[in-house]
Short mmCIF file of C-alpha atoms and ligand atoms in Angstrom, two decimals:
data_model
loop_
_atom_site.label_atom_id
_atom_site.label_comp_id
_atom_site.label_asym_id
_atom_site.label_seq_id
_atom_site.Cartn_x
_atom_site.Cartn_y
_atom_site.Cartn_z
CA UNK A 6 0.00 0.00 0.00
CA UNK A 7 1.07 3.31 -0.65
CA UNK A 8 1.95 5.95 1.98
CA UNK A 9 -0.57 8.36 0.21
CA UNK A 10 -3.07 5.48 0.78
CA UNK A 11 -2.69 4.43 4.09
CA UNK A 12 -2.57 8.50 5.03
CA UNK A 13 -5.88 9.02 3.48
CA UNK A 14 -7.38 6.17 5.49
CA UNK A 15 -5.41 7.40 8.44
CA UNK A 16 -7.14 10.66 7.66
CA UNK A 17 -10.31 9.00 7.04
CA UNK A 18 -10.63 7.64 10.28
CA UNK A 19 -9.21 10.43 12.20
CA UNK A 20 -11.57 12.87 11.02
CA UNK A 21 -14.51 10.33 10.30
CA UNK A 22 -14.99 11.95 6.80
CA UNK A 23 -17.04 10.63 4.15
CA UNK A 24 -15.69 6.53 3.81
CA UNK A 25 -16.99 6.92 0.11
CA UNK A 26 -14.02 8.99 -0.73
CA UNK A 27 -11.42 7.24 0.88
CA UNK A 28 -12.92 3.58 -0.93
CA UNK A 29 -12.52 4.88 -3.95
CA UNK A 30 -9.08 6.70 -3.48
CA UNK A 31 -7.80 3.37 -1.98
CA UNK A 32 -8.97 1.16 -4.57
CA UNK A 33 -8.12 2.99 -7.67
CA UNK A 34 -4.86 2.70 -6.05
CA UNK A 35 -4.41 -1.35 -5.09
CA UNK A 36 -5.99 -3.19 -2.24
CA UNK A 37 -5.78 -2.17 0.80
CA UNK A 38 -3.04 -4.12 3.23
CA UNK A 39 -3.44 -3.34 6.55
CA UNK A 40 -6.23 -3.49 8.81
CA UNK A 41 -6.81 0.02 9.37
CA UNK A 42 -6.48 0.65 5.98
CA UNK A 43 -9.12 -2.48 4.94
CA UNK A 44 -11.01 -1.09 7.47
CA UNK A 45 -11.18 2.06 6.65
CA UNK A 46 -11.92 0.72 2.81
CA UNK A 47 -15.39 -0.57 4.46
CA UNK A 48 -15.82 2.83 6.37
CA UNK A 49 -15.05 1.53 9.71
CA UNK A 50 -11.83 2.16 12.27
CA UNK A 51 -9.93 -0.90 13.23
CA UNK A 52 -7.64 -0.30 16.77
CA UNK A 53 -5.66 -1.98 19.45
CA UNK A 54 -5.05 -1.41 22.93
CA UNK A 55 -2.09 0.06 23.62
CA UNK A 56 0.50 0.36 26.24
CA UNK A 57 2.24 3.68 27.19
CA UNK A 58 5.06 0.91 28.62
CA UNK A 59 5.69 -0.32 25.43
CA UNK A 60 6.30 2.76 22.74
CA UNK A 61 9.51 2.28 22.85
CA UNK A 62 9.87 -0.87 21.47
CA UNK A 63 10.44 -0.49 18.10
CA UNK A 64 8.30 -3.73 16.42
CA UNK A 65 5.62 -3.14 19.14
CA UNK A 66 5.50 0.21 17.64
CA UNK A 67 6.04 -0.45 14.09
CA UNK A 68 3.54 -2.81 14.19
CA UNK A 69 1.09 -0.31 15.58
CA UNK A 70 1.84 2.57 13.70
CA UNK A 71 1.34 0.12 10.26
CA UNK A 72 -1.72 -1.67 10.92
CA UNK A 73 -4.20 0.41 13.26
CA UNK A 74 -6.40 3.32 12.59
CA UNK A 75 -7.66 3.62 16.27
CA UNK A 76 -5.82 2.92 19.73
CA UNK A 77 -7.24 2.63 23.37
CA UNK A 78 -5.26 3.15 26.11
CA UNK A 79 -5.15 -0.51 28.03
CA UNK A 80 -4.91 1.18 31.48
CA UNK A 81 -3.45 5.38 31.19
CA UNK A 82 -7.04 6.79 31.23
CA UNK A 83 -8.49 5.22 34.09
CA UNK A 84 -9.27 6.28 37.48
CA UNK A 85 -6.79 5.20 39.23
CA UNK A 86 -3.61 5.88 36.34
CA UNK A 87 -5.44 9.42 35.84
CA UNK A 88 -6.86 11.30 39.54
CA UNK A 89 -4.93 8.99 42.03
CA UNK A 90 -5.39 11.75 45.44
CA UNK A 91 -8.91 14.07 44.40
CA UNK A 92 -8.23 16.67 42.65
CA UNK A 93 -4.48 15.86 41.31
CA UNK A 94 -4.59 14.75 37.66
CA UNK A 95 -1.62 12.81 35.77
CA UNK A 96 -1.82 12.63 32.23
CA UNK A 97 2.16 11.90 31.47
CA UNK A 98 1.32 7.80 30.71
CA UNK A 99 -1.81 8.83 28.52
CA UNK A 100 -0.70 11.93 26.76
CA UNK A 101 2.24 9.67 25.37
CA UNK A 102 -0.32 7.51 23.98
CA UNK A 103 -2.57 10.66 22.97
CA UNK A 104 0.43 12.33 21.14
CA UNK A 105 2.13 9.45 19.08
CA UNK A 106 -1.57 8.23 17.85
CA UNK A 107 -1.91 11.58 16.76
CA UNK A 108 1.77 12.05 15.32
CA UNK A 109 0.70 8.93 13.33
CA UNK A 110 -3.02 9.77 12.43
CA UNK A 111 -4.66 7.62 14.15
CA UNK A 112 -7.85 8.54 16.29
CA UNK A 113 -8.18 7.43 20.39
CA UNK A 114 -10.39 5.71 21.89
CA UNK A 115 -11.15 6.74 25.15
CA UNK A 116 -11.33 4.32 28.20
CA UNK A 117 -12.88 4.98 30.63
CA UNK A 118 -14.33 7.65 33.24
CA UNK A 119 -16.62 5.88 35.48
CA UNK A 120 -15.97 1.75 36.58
CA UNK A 121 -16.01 -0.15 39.61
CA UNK A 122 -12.15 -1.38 38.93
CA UNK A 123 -8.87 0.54 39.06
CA UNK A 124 -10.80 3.25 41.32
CA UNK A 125 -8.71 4.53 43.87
CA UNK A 126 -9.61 4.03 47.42
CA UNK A 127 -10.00 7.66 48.25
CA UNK A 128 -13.31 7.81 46.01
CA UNK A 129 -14.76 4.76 47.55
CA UNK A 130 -14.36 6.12 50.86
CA UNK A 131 -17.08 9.90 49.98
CA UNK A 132 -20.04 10.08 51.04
CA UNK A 133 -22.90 10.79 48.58
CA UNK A 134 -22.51 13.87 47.95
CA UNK A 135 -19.02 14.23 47.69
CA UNK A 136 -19.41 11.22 45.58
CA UNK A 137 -21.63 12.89 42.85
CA UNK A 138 -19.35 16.21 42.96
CA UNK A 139 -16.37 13.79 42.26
CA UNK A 140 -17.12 11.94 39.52
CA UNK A 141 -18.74 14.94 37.66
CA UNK A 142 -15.47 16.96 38.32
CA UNK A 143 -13.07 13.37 37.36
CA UNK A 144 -15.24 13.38 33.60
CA UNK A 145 -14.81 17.05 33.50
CA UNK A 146 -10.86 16.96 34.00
CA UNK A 147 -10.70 14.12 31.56
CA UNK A 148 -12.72 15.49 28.87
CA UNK A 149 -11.55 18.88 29.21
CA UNK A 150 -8.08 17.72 28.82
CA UNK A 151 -8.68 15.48 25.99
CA UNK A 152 -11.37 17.79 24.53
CA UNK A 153 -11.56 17.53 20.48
CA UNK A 154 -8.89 14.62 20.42
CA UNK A 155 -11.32 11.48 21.38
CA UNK A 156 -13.79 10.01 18.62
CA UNK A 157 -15.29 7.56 21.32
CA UNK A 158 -15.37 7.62 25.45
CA UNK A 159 -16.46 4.82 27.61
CA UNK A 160 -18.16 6.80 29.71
CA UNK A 161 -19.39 4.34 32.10
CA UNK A 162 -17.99 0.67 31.97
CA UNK A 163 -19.46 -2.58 33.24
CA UNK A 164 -22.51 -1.39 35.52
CA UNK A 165 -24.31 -4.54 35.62
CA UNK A 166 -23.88 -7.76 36.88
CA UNK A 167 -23.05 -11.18 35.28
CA UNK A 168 -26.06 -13.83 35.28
CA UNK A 169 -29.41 -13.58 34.93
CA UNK A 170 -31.13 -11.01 36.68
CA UNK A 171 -30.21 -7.91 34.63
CA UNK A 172 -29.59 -5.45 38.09
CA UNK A 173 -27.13 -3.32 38.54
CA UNK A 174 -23.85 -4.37 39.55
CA UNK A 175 -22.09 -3.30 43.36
CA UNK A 176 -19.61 -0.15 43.03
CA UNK A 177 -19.44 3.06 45.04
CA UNK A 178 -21.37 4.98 42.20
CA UNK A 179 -24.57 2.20 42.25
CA UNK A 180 -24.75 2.09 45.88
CA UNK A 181 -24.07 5.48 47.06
CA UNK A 182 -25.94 7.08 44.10
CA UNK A 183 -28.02 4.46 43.21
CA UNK A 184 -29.34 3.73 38.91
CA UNK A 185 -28.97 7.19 37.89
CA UNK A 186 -25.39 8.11 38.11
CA UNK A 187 -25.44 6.23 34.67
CA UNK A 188 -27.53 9.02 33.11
CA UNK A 189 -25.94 11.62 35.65
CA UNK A 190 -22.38 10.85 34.23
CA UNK A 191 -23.04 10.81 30.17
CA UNK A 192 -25.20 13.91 30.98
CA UNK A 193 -21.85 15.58 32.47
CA UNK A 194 -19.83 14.13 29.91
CA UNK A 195 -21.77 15.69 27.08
CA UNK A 196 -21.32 19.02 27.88
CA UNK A 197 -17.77 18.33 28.32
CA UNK A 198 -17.11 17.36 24.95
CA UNK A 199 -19.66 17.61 22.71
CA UNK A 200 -17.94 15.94 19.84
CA UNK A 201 -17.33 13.07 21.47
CA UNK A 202 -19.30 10.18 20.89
CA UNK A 203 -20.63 8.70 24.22
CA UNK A 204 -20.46 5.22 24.51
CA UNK A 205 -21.52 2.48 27.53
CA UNK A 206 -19.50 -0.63 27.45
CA UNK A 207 -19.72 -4.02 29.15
CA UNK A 208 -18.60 -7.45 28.40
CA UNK A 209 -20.97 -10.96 27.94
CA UNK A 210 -23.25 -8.57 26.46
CA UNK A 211 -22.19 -9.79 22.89
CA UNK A 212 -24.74 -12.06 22.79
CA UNK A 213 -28.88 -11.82 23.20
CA UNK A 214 -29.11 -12.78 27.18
CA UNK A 215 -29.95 -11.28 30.53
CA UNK A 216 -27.48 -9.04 30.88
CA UNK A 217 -27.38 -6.94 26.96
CA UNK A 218 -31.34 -7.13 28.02
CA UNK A 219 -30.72 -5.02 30.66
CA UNK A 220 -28.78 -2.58 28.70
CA UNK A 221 -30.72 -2.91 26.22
CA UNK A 222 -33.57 -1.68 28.21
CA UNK A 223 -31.33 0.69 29.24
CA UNK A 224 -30.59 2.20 26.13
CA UNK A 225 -33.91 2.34 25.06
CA UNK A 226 -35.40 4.35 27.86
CA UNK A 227 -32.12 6.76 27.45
CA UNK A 228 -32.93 7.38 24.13
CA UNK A 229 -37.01 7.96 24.84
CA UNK A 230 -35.83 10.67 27.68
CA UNK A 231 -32.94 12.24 25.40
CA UNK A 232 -30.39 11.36 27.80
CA UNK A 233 -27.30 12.02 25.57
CA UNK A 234 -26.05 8.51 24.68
CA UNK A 235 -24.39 7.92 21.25
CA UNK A 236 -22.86 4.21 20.96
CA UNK A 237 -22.43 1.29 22.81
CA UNK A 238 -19.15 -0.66 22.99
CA UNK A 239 -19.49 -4.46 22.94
CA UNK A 240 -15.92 -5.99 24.98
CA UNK A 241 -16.26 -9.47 23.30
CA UNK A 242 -13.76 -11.00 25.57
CA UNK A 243 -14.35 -14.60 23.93
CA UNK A 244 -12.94 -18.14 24.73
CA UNK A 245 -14.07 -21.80 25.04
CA UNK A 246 -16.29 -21.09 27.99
CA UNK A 247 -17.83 -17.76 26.36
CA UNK A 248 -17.73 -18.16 22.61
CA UNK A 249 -18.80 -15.89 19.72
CA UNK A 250 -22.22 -16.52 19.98
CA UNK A 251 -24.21 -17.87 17.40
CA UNK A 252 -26.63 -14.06 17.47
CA UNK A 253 -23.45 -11.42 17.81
CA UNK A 254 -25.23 -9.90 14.58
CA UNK A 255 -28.85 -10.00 16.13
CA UNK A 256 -27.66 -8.70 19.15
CA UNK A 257 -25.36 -5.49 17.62
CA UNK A 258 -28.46 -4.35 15.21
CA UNK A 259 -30.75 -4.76 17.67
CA UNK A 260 -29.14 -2.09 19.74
CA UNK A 261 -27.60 -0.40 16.34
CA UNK A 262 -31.74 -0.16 15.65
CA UNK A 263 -32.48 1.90 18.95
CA UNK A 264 -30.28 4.92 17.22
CA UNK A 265 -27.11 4.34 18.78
CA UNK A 266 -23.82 3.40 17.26
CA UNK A 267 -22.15 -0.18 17.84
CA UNK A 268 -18.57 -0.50 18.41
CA UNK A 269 -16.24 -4.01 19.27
CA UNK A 270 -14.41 -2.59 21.79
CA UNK A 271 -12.29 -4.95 23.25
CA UNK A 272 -11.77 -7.73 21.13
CA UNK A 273 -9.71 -11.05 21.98
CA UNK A 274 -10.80 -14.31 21.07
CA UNK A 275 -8.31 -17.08 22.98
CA UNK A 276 -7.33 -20.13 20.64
CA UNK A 277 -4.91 -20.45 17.80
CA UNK A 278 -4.77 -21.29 14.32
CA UNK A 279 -7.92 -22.18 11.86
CA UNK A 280 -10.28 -22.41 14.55
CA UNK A 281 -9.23 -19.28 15.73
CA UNK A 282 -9.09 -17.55 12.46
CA UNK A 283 -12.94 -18.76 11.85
CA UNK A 284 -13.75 -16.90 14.94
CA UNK A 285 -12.04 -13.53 14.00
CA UNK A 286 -14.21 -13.74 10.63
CA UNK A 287 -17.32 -14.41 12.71
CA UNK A 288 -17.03 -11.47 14.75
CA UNK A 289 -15.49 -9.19 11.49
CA UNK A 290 -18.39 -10.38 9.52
CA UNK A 291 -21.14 -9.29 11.96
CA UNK A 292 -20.07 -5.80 12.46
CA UNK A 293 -20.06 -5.50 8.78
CA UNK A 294 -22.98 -6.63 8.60
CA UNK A 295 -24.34 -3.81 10.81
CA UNK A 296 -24.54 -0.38 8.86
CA UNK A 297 -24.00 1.47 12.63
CA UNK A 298 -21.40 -0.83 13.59
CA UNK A 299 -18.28 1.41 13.66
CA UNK A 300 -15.26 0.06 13.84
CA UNK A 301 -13.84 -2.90 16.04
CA UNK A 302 -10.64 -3.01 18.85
CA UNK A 303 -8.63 -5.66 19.20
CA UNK A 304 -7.41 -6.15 23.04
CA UNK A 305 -3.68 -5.27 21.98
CA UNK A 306 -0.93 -5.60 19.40
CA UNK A 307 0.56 -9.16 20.58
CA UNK A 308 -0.20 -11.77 22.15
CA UNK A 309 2.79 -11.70 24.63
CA UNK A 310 1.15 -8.43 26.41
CA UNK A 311 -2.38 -9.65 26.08
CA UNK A 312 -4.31 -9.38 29.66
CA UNK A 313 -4.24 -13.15 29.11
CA UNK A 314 -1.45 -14.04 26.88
CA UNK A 315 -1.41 -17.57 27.60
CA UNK A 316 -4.51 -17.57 25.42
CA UNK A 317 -2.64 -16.16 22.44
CA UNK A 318 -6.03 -14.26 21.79
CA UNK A 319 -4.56 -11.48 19.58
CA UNK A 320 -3.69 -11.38 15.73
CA UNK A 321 0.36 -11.13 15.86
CA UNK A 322 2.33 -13.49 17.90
CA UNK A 323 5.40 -12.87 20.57
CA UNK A 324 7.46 -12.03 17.32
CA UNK A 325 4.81 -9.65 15.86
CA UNK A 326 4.47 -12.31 12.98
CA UNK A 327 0.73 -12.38 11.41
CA UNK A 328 -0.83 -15.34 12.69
CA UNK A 329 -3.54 -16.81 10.97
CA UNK A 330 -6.46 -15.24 12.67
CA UNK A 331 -4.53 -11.56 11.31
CA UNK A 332 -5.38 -13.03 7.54
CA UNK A 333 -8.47 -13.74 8.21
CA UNK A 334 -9.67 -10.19 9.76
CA UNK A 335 -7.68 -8.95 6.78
CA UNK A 336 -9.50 -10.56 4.17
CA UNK A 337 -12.94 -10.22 5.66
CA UNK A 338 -12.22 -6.76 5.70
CA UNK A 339 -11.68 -7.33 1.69
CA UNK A 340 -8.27 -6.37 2.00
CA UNK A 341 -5.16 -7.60 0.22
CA UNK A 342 -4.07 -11.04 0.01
CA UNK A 343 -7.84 -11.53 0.66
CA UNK A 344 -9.67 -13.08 -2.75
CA UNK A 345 -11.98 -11.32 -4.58
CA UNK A 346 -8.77 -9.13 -4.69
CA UNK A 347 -8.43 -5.78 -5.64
CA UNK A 348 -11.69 -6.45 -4.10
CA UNK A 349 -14.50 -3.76 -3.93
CA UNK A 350 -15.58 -3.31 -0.52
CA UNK A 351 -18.99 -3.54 0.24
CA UNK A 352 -19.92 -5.37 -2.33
CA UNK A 353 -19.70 -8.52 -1.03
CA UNK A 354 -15.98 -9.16 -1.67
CA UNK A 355 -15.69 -13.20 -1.24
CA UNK A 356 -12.31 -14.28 0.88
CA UNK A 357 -11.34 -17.40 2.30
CA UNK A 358 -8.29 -18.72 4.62
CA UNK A 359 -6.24 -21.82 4.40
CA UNK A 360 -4.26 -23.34 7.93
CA UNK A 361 -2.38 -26.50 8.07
CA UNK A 362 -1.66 -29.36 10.39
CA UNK A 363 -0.46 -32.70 10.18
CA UNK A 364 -2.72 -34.90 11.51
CA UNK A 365 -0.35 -38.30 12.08
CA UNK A 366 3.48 -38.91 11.97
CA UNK A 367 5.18 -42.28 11.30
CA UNK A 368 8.87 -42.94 10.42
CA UNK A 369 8.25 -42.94 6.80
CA UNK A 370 5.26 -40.41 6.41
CA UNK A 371 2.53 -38.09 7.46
CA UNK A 372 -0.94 -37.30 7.31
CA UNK A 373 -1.71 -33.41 6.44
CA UNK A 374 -5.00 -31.80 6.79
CA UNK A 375 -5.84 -28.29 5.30
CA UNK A 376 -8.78 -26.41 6.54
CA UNK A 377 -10.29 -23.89 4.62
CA UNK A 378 -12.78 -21.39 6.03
CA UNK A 379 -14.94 -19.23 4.08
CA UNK A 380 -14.95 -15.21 5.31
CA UNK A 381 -17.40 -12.70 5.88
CA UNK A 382 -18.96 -13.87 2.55
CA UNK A 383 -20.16 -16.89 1.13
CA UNK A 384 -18.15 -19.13 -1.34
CA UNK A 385 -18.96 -21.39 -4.35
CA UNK A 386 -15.22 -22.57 -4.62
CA UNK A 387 -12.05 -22.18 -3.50
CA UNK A 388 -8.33 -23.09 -5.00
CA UNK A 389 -5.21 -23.43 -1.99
CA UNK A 390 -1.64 -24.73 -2.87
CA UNK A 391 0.28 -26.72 -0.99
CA UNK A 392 4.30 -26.92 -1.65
CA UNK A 393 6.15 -29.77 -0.52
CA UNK A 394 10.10 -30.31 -0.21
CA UNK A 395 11.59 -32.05 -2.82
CA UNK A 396 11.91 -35.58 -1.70
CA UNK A 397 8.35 -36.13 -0.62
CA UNK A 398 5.53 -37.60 -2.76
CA UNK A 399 1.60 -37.71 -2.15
CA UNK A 400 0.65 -40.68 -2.03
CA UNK A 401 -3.30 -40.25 -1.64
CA UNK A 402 -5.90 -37.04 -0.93
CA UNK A 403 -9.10 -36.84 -0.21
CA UNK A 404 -11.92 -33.63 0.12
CA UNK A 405 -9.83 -31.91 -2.57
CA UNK A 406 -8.65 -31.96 -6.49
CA UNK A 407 -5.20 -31.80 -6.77
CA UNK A 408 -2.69 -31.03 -9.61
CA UNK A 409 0.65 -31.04 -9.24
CA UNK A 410 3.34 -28.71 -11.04
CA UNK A 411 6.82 -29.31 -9.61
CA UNK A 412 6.74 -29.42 -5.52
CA UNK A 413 3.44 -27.18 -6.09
CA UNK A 414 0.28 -29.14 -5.72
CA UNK A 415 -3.22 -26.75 -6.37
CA UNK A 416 -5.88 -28.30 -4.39
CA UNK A 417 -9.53 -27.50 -5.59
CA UNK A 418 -12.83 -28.86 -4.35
CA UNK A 419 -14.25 -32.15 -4.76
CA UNK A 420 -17.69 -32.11 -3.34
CA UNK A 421 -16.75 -29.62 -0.39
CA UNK A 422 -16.60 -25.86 -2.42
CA UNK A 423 -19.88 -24.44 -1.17
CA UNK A 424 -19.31 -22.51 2.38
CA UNK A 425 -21.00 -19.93 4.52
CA UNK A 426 -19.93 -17.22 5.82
CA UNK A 427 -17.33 -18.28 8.51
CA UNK A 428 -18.09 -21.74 7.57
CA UNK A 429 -14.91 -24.55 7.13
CA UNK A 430 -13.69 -27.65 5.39
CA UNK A 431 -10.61 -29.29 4.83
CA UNK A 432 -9.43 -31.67 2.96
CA UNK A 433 -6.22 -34.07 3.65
CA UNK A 434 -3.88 -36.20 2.14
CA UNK A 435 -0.83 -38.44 2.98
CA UNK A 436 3.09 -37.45 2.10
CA UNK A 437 5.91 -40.37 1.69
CA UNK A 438 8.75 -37.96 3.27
CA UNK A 439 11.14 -40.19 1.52
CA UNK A 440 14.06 -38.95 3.94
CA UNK A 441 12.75 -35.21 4.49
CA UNK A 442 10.52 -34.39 7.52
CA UNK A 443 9.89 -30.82 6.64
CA UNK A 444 6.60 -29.54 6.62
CA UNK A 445 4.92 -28.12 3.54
CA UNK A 446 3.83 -24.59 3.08
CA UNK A 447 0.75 -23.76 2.95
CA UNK A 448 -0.23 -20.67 0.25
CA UNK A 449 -2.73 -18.04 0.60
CA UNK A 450 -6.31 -19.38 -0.23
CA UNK A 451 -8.37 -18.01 -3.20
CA UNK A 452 -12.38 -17.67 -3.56
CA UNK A 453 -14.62 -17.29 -5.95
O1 G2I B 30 -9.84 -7.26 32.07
C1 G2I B 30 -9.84 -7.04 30.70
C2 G2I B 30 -10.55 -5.76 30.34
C3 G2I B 30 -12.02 -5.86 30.68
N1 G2I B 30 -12.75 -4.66 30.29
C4 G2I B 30 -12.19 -3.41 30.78
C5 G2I B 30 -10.72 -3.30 30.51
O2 G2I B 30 -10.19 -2.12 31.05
C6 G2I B 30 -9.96 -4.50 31.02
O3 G2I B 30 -8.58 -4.30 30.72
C7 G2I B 30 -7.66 -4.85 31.62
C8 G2I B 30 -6.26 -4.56 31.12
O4 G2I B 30 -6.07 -5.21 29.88
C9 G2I B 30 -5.23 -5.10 32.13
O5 G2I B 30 -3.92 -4.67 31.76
O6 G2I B 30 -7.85 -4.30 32.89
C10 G2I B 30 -7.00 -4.92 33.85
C11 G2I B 30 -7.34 -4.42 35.24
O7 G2I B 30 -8.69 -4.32 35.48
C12 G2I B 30 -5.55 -4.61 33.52
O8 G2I B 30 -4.71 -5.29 34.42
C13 G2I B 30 -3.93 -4.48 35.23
C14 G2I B 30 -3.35 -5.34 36.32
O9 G2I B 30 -4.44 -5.90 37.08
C15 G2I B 30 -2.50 -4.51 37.22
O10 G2I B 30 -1.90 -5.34 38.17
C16 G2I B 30 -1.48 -3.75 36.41
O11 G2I B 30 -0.77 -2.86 37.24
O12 G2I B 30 -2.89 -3.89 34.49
C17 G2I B 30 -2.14 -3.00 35.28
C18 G2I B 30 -1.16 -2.23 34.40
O13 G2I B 30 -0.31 -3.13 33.74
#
């Protein structure tokens, strides 16, 4: 991509101009290759968290400053990082954050005024109506500091409680100032910044349940009363005991269809590999599928600083490498490398991914399996290749049409080309290694 490219979809984002102009700028160009700049080709932001602690390092940064439109500060612009005695404000760890994403173009996220965690002590400890003075005067100092330079701020962040009754979670706020400090602090935090968009966020809300019923319900009766609420940010913390569930779609545009924005705030989705990759598509795929869905936030740049890195949730690895889960949000986003390439965004640009495993080892051969998993698009047919080192010979494959040129073998469909959306197959095959043990590489997969 370009540098005039990626600084128009930089500048796209940052300013939230028209997406129109920036599609067509990028694509008369070449495909977009990065995911703010894929992103940004489907009118949307795509971000990271990001740690002031780690700006220095130059792939951490590299990485950051090449692929992401949007950052969030992982921890500078809470409570506790931001007002730690009442009244004293630090903004050294967040302003570095604040200044390089601007140096770079990119637009902040803000996170967050008003949450139960990372509050220091000294605010749990007012009374009520010390407690209403504070928080008012913490979201003015914030905002007023920040004023003009955040698209989004959470303003209040996980005020309800897990399980099934839908109430109101413990904090200092709920039970000193009971429901309505949720509609006290956006009103404050309106007038603060007017520009800013206003967003509640919470996590296992991703799904239709008890919980996003509660906001929900909570939404709605904002918006009937004109309390000043613009988005609402969906965590999507997801892993084998909380999956993507099966109505993330449902769930965004029924909120998106109360008149507030969506946004994936916090994204991370543990696992590794195909499996993984499917996943990313799911959750890429839905908030495309949302007109008012925004733009979407991974949980930060690589897995080795992920809150919970021995779920290698992210899309690079410890060695910022793109893992496959990164080609997958890539070509869901119709970006490059993604079929359907040069793509046209938004019209239904067909993509699919290809991962590889071997399946069984014996002394004198292996079993390999490629998946292939369809992207935020269906697919009639898809074409991977597979290269193997020179000594080894396929001896059998099944679920797939090979031909072989050289140590290149093209795979096609047999019976399996038809996918859904997100949907996978794979087909497998077995290699005499005839003295080599070396894996084969697996090529970028093709759609039509
Ligand atoms: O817990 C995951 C996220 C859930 N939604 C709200 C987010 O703000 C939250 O982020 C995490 C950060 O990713 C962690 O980095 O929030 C955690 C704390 O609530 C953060 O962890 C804290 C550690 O607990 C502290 O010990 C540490 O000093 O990070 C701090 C800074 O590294």
């Amino acid at each position: 991509m370009s540098m005039i490219v990626r600084r128009l979809a930089r500048a796209a984002t940052a300013g939230l101009v028209a997406a129109a102009a920036l599609t067509a700028a990028a694509h008369s160009a070449e495909a977009a290759d990065t995911l703010g700049s894929a992103a940004a080709g489907q009118g949307r932001y795509f971000g990271t968290a990001v740690a002031a602690s780690h700006l220095g390092e130059a792939d951490y940064t590299a990485t950051l400053d090449r692929e992401f439109s949007s950052v969030t500060p992982e921890n500078e612009m809470k409570w506790d990082a931001t007002e730690p005695g009442r009244g004293t404000f630090t903004f050294t760890s967040a302003d570095r954050i604040v200044d390089h994403a601007r140096s770079e173009g990119m637009d902040v996220r803000g996170h967050t005024l008003v949450w139960h965690s990372q509050l220091p002590s000294w605010v749990g400890s007012l009374g009520a109506s010390d407690l209403r003075t504070a928080m008012n005067n913490h979201i003015n100092g914030l905002m007023g500091h920040y004023k003009g330079e955040i698209h989004s701020w959470d303003v209040v962040n996980e005020a309800f409680q897990d399980g099934g009754s839908g109430a109101r979670r413990s904090s200092p706020f709920q039970d000193k100032l009971g429901d309505g400090f949720i509609e006290e602090a956006f009103r404050t935090a309106r007038a603060a910044d007017p520009a800013a968009k206003l967003c509640y966020n919470d996590y296992n809300t991703d799904g239709v349940n008890a919980k996003s019923n509660a906001v929900y319900n909570m939404v709605k009766d904002f918006k009937s009363r004109g309390v000043p609420i613009d988005c609402v940010g969906f965590q999507s913390h997801f892993n084998g005991n909380s999956p993507v569930p099966s109505d993330y779609r449902q769930n965004l545009q029924r909120f998106a269809d109360l008149g507030v924005d969506v946004q994936i705030t916090e994204l991370d989705i543990e696992g590794s590999g195909s499996a993984q990759a499917a996943d990313y598509t799911k959750v890429v795929g839905a908030c495309l599928a949302v007109s008012r869905c925004t733009g979407m936030t991974v949980w930060g740049v690589t897995d080795t600083y992920s809150w919970r890195s021995s779920g290698t949730p992210l899309l690079f690895d410890g060695n910022y490498n793109e893992k496959p889960a990164y080609d997958a949000v890539l070509a869901a986003l119709g970006g490059a490398g993604g079929p359907g390439e040069p793509g046209d965004p938004g019209d239904g640009a067909v993509s699919c991914t290809a991962t590889y495993t071997r399946t069984a080892d014996w002394s004198s051969g292996y079993n390999g399996q490629v998946t292939i998993t369809a992207g935020g698009e269906p697919i009639s047919s898809w074409t991977a290749t597979v290269t193997l080192p020179a000594q080894q010979t396929v001896s059998s494959l099944w679920n797939g049409t090979p031909t072989r040129s050289g140590d290149v073998m093209t795979v096609r469909p047999s019976w399996n080309g038809t996918l859904a959306a997100g949907a996978s197959t794979s087909f497998g095959f077995t290699v005499a290694k005839n003295g080599s043990d070396a894996a084969p590489t697996v090529g970028a997969c093709t759609a039509s």
